[in-house]
């Protein structure tokens, strides 16, 4: 029994005894002493009870955190054992799920409706040490498949927060009020008047669906070496490329979410026209604006996203001939990180080719960009398209949306020549 429960039980007994003694109008000396002793014990127990509650509250929080961590780790262990091969064979041959894969599919189907086979996003991650299943014959030594090339995740590198939503829409209220402080000019005078606390809602809605189609020939399904890992990497890479592109360049129409750079004006993100050769000075000026808006404590907390052509131009300009330090070296040394992508940023254009860049910072630990996904990947089989050849055509559907937090945490640079 918890110490607080023991004390609480004793306090109840004391109150009962005190009630009996208080009802006696002419208590004896022994009863008077009992009254004093019980009253004194009751007061001491009150202090002990408060101390016990405080100590046990910390224990409860630790226990709760342990349970949450344990639940997440158990789910992660199941997902680590999820086999893409079983999903493909279930759609192709109707084979039943078994083991950890069956448990994961059952859990996901209970959480939301899927037309096909639900696949957790974590199951698409590349896993080290994967080998051919021992239960599948593989008489020919087949070398690992050579994957397509995909850009690395840019959204994560720029501090985007991935949010998984089970159902419905969500929104993040962001404070936009400009509360000011003021001194009282005279003794007894009023301080600055009250300022209205205002917020703006950043909604995330399941309005955008990304589809990925894969065609597996009959030979590929029978040729077991590395096929599961290759399918997973291919799907993950294709989604990563398209999601990165949508996060920054989404048009907000034709089914696409509103990208941070493409729709910067709609979000209210400040844009600075450089209209000159890309240089460290141009980025330094924008970082200074971050610090003046209390969004960044220094250049080390700012991330930059640039085109490879900008890196090429800046790395070709020597700042210090003696040391060989280039303009890009200065930029990379000062900022928290510099990410290069030809997928998240549009190619340079204009008579003097120029491109855009994005700066972001996590002010107060808050991510500048939200990328929401709903549920899991819905894997559906097309039973008709490749029926004649015995092949398997799969469609993976992903629902996602993009939004930002504070506009002060993002800044677009244009005209970087």
XYZ file of C-alpha atoms in Angstrom:
417
model
C 0.000 0.000 0.000
C 1.206 3.495 -0.823
C 2.399 5.580 2.133
C -0.125 8.299 1.291
C -2.950 5.727 1.435
C -1.769 4.532 4.855
C -1.682 8.090 6.174
C -5.109 8.821 4.692
C -6.553 5.747 6.396
C -5.047 6.786 9.740
C -6.443 10.317 9.327
C -9.901 8.858 8.829
C -9.542 6.868 12.077
C -8.373 9.983 13.956
C -11.339 12.026 12.683
C -13.697 9.289 13.862
C -12.107 9.233 17.351
C -12.124 13.031 17.563
C -15.812 13.099 16.655
C -16.615 10.691 19.516
C -14.564 12.687 22.060
C -15.942 16.031 20.895
C -19.493 14.784 21.502
C -18.708 14.354 25.222
C -19.628 17.634 26.969
C -17.681 16.778 30.150
C -14.535 14.910 29.040
C -12.304 13.380 31.683
C -8.614 14.209 32.013
C -7.701 11.099 30.017
C -10.136 12.107 27.276
C -8.764 15.648 27.226
C -5.229 14.272 26.835
C -6.464 12.011 24.034
C -8.037 15.014 22.318
C -4.744 16.908 22.415
C -2.692 13.878 21.295
C -5.046 13.016 18.441
C -5.218 16.640 17.299
C -1.416 16.909 17.345
C -1.044 13.610 15.418
C -3.607 14.786 12.872
C -1.647 17.987 12.196
C 1.636 16.089 11.811
C -0.010 13.564 9.479
C -1.258 16.384 7.253
C 2.339 17.439 6.560
C 3.393 13.814 6.060
C 0.510 13.261 3.645
C 1.504 16.240 1.476
C 5.117 15.054 1.383
C 4.031 11.509 0.431
C 1.789 12.790 -2.366
C 4.656 14.870 -3.793
C 7.074 11.932 -3.725
C 4.566 9.494 -5.207
C 3.576 11.943 -7.940
C 7.128 11.867 -9.281
C 7.068 8.058 -9.115
C 3.752 7.986 -11.013
C 5.158 10.250 -13.734
C 8.243 8.057 -14.073
C 6.073 4.947 -14.219
C 3.800 6.564 -16.818
C 6.751 7.588 -18.952
C 8.100 4.059 -18.674
C 4.762 2.623 -19.820
C 4.590 5.030 -22.775
C 8.161 4.225 -23.778
C 7.517 0.527 -23.345
C 4.406 0.666 -25.541
C 6.269 2.600 -28.260
C 9.227 0.235 -28.136
C 6.967 -2.827 -28.384
C 5.227 -1.337 -31.430
C 8.606 -0.458 -32.942
C 9.775 -4.049 -32.425
C 6.698 -5.328 -34.276
C 7.183 -2.887 -37.152
C 10.840 -3.919 -37.441
C 9.601 -7.457 -38.181
C 6.993 -6.302 -40.737
C 7.566 -8.108 -44.058
C 6.715 -6.348 -47.304
C 6.894 -9.765 -48.958
C 3.802 -10.898 -47.036
C 1.890 -7.808 -48.179
C 2.789 -8.483 -51.816
C 1.950 -12.205 -51.592
C -1.337 -11.437 -49.847
C -2.365 -9.183 -52.722
C -1.005 -11.525 -55.398
C -2.003 -14.965 -54.112
C -4.310 -14.257 -51.179
C -1.782 -15.733 -48.742
C -2.703 -15.086 -45.095
C -0.559 -12.902 -42.874
C 1.332 -14.460 -39.995
C 3.654 -13.447 -37.183
C 4.447 -9.808 -36.448
C 3.153 -8.719 -39.880
C -0.325 -10.034 -39.027
C -0.333 -8.165 -35.696
C 0.714 -4.870 -37.324
C -1.929 -5.149 -40.066
C -4.633 -5.965 -37.515
C -3.703 -3.001 -35.306
C -3.699 -0.568 -38.239
C -7.030 -1.825 -39.576
C -8.623 -1.333 -36.168
C -7.355 2.261 -36.092
C -8.681 3.240 -39.541
C -10.224 1.955 -42.752
C -8.063 0.800 -45.662
C -9.069 -0.578 -49.059
C -5.907 -2.611 -49.316
C -3.078 -3.625 -46.993
C -2.038 -0.945 -44.458
C 1.726 -0.478 -44.214
C 3.304 1.592 -41.399
C 5.616 4.354 -42.617
C 8.443 3.012 -40.450
C 8.311 -0.281 -42.356
C 9.553 1.532 -45.474
C 12.855 2.443 -43.839
C 15.964 0.716 -45.109
C 17.029 -2.047 -42.739
C 20.536 -3.306 -42.374
C 21.368 -6.974 -42.721
C 18.266 -8.085 -44.629
C 18.607 -11.477 -46.300
C 16.439 -13.750 -48.368
C 13.740 -15.528 -46.361
C 14.794 -19.067 -45.490
C 11.350 -20.421 -46.408
C 11.554 -19.206 -50.039
C 13.564 -21.332 -52.490
C 16.346 -19.436 -54.241
C 18.441 -21.858 -56.311
C 20.259 -19.122 -58.238
C 22.640 -16.743 -56.436
C 21.128 -13.386 -57.394
C 23.053 -10.232 -56.562
C 21.366 -7.357 -54.696
C 19.245 -5.097 -56.862
C 20.598 -1.687 -57.843
C 18.159 0.962 -56.603
C 17.134 4.173 -58.289
C 18.679 7.427 -57.114
C 16.557 9.633 -54.881
C 17.383 12.905 -53.123
C 17.814 12.750 -49.388
C 14.994 14.053 -47.210
C 15.142 17.829 -47.306
C 12.089 18.556 -45.143
C 13.729 16.890 -42.142
C 17.023 18.679 -42.752
C 15.185 22.032 -42.684
C 13.616 21.292 -39.295
C 10.153 20.173 -40.431
C 8.116 18.288 -37.838
C 6.417 15.114 -39.040
C 2.936 14.704 -37.522
C 0.902 11.491 -37.883
C -2.867 11.917 -37.554
C -5.194 8.966 -36.984
C -8.346 10.645 -38.336
C -9.847 14.100 -38.958
C -8.026 17.400 -39.220
C -5.822 19.195 -36.704
C -4.694 22.766 -36.231
C -1.917 24.540 -34.383
C -2.819 27.890 -32.803
C 0.167 30.265 -33.067
C 0.415 33.439 -31.002
C 0.563 36.613 -33.093
C -0.022 39.218 -30.359
C 2.476 42.023 -29.803
C 2.276 42.366 -26.023
C 4.379 45.295 -24.801
C 5.650 46.291 -21.378
C 5.841 49.859 -20.100
C 7.044 51.736 -17.032
C 4.808 53.807 -14.798
C 5.870 57.417 -15.480
C 4.931 58.650 -11.996
C 4.395 57.244 -8.550
C 0.907 55.852 -8.555
C 0.682 56.219 -12.353
C -0.626 53.500 -14.655
C 1.629 51.125 -16.522
C 1.096 50.207 -20.174
C -2.502 49.313 -20.966
C -3.619 45.724 -21.645
C -2.791 44.264 -25.059
C -5.101 41.818 -26.770
C -3.722 38.272 -26.979
C -4.310 37.044 -30.530
C -3.586 33.800 -32.346
C -3.709 32.472 -35.887
C -4.717 28.863 -36.601
C -2.507 26.695 -38.805
C -4.833 23.912 -40.028
C -3.768 20.568 -41.437
C -6.491 18.730 -43.350
C -6.554 15.349 -45.170
C -7.221 16.970 -48.540
C -4.144 15.832 -50.477
C -3.466 12.260 -51.610
C -0.189 11.098 -53.113
C -0.200 7.923 -55.182
C 2.717 5.646 -56.014
C 2.395 2.806 -58.535
C 4.715 -0.179 -58.778
C 4.686 -3.048 -61.269
C 6.206 -6.390 -60.251
C 6.681 -9.007 -62.945
C 6.099 -12.656 -62.217
C 9.830 -13.283 -62.491
C 10.596 -10.588 -59.938
C 8.147 -12.153 -57.480
C 9.739 -15.586 -57.897
C 13.272 -14.165 -57.805
C 13.452 -13.729 -54.061
C 16.889 -12.235 -53.435
C 16.578 -8.689 -52.167
C 13.133 -8.028 -53.657
C 11.486 -7.093 -50.333
C 14.186 -4.606 -49.378
C 14.212 -3.159 -52.890
C 10.432 -2.631 -52.918
C 10.605 -0.901 -49.562
C 13.475 1.369 -50.555
C 11.860 2.191 -53.889
C 8.545 3.161 -52.293
C 10.230 5.124 -49.535
C 12.469 6.950 -51.982
C 9.625 7.812 -54.355
C 7.461 9.151 -51.527
C 10.370 11.054 -50.033
C 11.117 12.782 -53.325
C 7.520 13.789 -53.968
C 6.831 14.862 -50.382
C 9.990 16.978 -50.295
C 8.965 18.620 -53.540
C 5.428 19.269 -52.246
C 6.607 20.679 -48.903
C 8.530 23.442 -50.637
C 7.101 23.704 -54.167
C 3.497 22.489 -53.814
C 1.193 24.677 -55.911
C -1.802 24.471 -53.576
C -3.918 23.373 -56.572
C -4.499 20.231 -58.653
C -4.431 18.153 -55.481
C -1.086 19.477 -54.231
C -0.591 21.039 -50.780
C 0.596 24.639 -50.465
C 4.410 24.587 -50.515
C 6.389 26.821 -48.189
C 8.375 28.557 -50.951
C 5.816 28.481 -53.765
C 3.078 29.945 -51.548
C 5.290 32.074 -49.288
C 3.181 35.197 -49.972
C -0.019 33.392 -48.956
C 1.588 32.221 -45.720
C 2.892 35.737 -45.036
C 6.552 34.677 -45.138
C 8.962 37.564 -45.733
C 10.861 37.510 -49.006
C 14.128 39.344 -49.617
C 15.162 40.199 -53.189
C 18.927 39.772 -53.536
C 19.080 40.264 -57.331
C 22.843 39.879 -57.296
C 25.509 37.234 -57.238
C 25.034 34.739 -54.425
C 27.301 35.688 -51.531
C 27.802 35.184 -47.828
C 26.849 38.834 -47.269
C 23.373 38.270 -48.740
C 22.680 35.387 -46.370
C 24.207 37.254 -43.421
C 21.781 40.130 -43.931
C 18.805 37.748 -43.885
C 20.109 36.022 -40.733
C 20.360 39.431 -39.087
C 16.658 39.950 -39.797
C 15.954 36.656 -38.029
C 17.782 37.846 -34.929
C 16.063 41.255 -34.992
C 12.697 39.444 -34.988
C 13.754 37.325 -31.977
C 13.440 34.209 -34.149
C 17.098 33.180 -33.906
C 19.712 33.641 -31.201
C 22.565 33.547 -33.693
C 23.628 32.277 -37.139
C 24.314 28.823 -35.709
C 20.573 28.233 -35.194
C 19.672 29.002 -38.822
C 19.387 26.410 -41.609
C 19.700 27.213 -45.303
C 18.325 25.432 -48.359
C 20.038 26.244 -51.679
C 20.329 24.898 -55.223
C 23.507 23.030 -56.241
C 24.138 25.800 -58.793
C 24.322 28.355 -55.956
C 26.898 26.203 -54.184
C 28.854 25.973 -57.453
C 28.865 29.758 -57.875
C 29.739 30.570 -54.246
C 32.432 27.907 -54.015
C 34.091 29.409 -57.089
C 34.519 32.833 -55.467
C 37.653 33.025 -53.313
C 37.220 35.319 -50.321
C 40.742 34.964 -48.946
C 43.348 34.093 -51.548
C 45.905 33.218 -48.894
C 43.801 30.582 -47.158
C 41.653 29.527 -50.108
C 38.450 30.201 -48.161
C 35.499 30.632 -50.511
C 32.169 32.432 -50.076
C 30.499 29.068 -49.534
C 33.051 28.098 -46.865
C 32.106 31.230 -44.916
C 28.410 30.415 -45.222
C 28.792 26.779 -44.145
C 31.023 27.755 -41.207
C 28.574 30.306 -39.798
C 25.139 28.696 -40.305
C 23.816 25.664 -38.457
C 23.486 23.677 -41.681
C 23.361 24.197 -45.448
C 21.274 21.719 -47.470
C 21.530 21.469 -51.248
C 18.618 20.179 -53.307
C 17.581 20.263 -56.942
C 14.262 18.623 -56.031
C 12.934 21.025 -53.401
C 13.927 24.198 -55.301
C 13.124 25.131 -58.883
C 15.924 25.389 -61.426
C 17.483 28.827 -61.993
C 15.669 30.915 -64.597
C 15.826 34.337 -66.236
C 18.228 36.116 -68.598
C 20.784 35.996 -65.786
C 19.970 32.609 -64.244
C 18.861 33.106 -60.651
C 17.239 30.876 -58.054
C 15.653 31.051 -54.612
C 16.852 29.950 -51.196
C 15.051 29.291 -47.919
C 16.216 30.047 -44.390
C 14.569 28.432 -41.353
C 15.085 28.275 -37.617
C 13.541 26.382 -34.699
C 12.617 29.287 -32.419
C 12.122 28.104 -28.845
C 12.310 24.503 -30.009
C 9.238 24.950 -32.233
C 9.541 23.562 -35.739
C 8.997 26.066 -38.558
C 7.136 23.593 -40.801
C 4.515 20.922 -40.102
C 4.168 17.925 -42.421
C 1.137 15.825 -41.496
C 0.422 12.293 -42.681
C -2.791 10.399 -41.985
C -2.700 6.810 -40.770
C -0.433 4.477 -42.694
C 0.364 3.751 -46.324
C -2.633 2.089 -48.020
C -1.320 -0.594 -50.389
C -3.888 -1.675 -53.016
C -3.647 -4.277 -55.781
C -4.792 -3.653 -59.343
C -6.101 -7.096 -60.325
C -6.717 -6.328 -64.002
C -3.844 -4.357 -65.583
C -1.218 -7.126 -65.465
C -3.438 -10.184 -65.141
C -2.511 -11.509 -68.589
C 1.205 -11.624 -67.796
C 0.819 -12.836 -64.221
C 2.368 -9.689 -62.896
C 1.437 -7.684 -59.817
C 0.624 -3.971 -59.934
C 0.488 -2.134 -56.622
C -0.741 1.337 -55.763
C 0.326 2.974 -52.503
C -1.793 5.896 -51.300
C -0.557 8.493 -48.826
C -2.615 11.359 -47.410
C -0.629 14.408 -46.288
C -0.692 18.178 -45.803
C 1.760 21.001 -45.126
C 1.576 24.106 -42.948
C 3.922 26.416 -41.038
C 4.117 27.740 -37.488
C 5.448 31.305 -37.144
C 6.201 33.288 -40.282
C 9.180 34.827 -38.466
C 10.904 31.417 -38.517
C 11.096 31.341 -42.327
C 12.533 33.688 -44.929
C 12.834 33.343 -48.706
C 15.722 34.826 -50.684
C 15.086 35.510 -54.379
C 17.328 36.472 -57.278
C 20.413 34.558 -56.173
C 22.465 34.713 -59.376
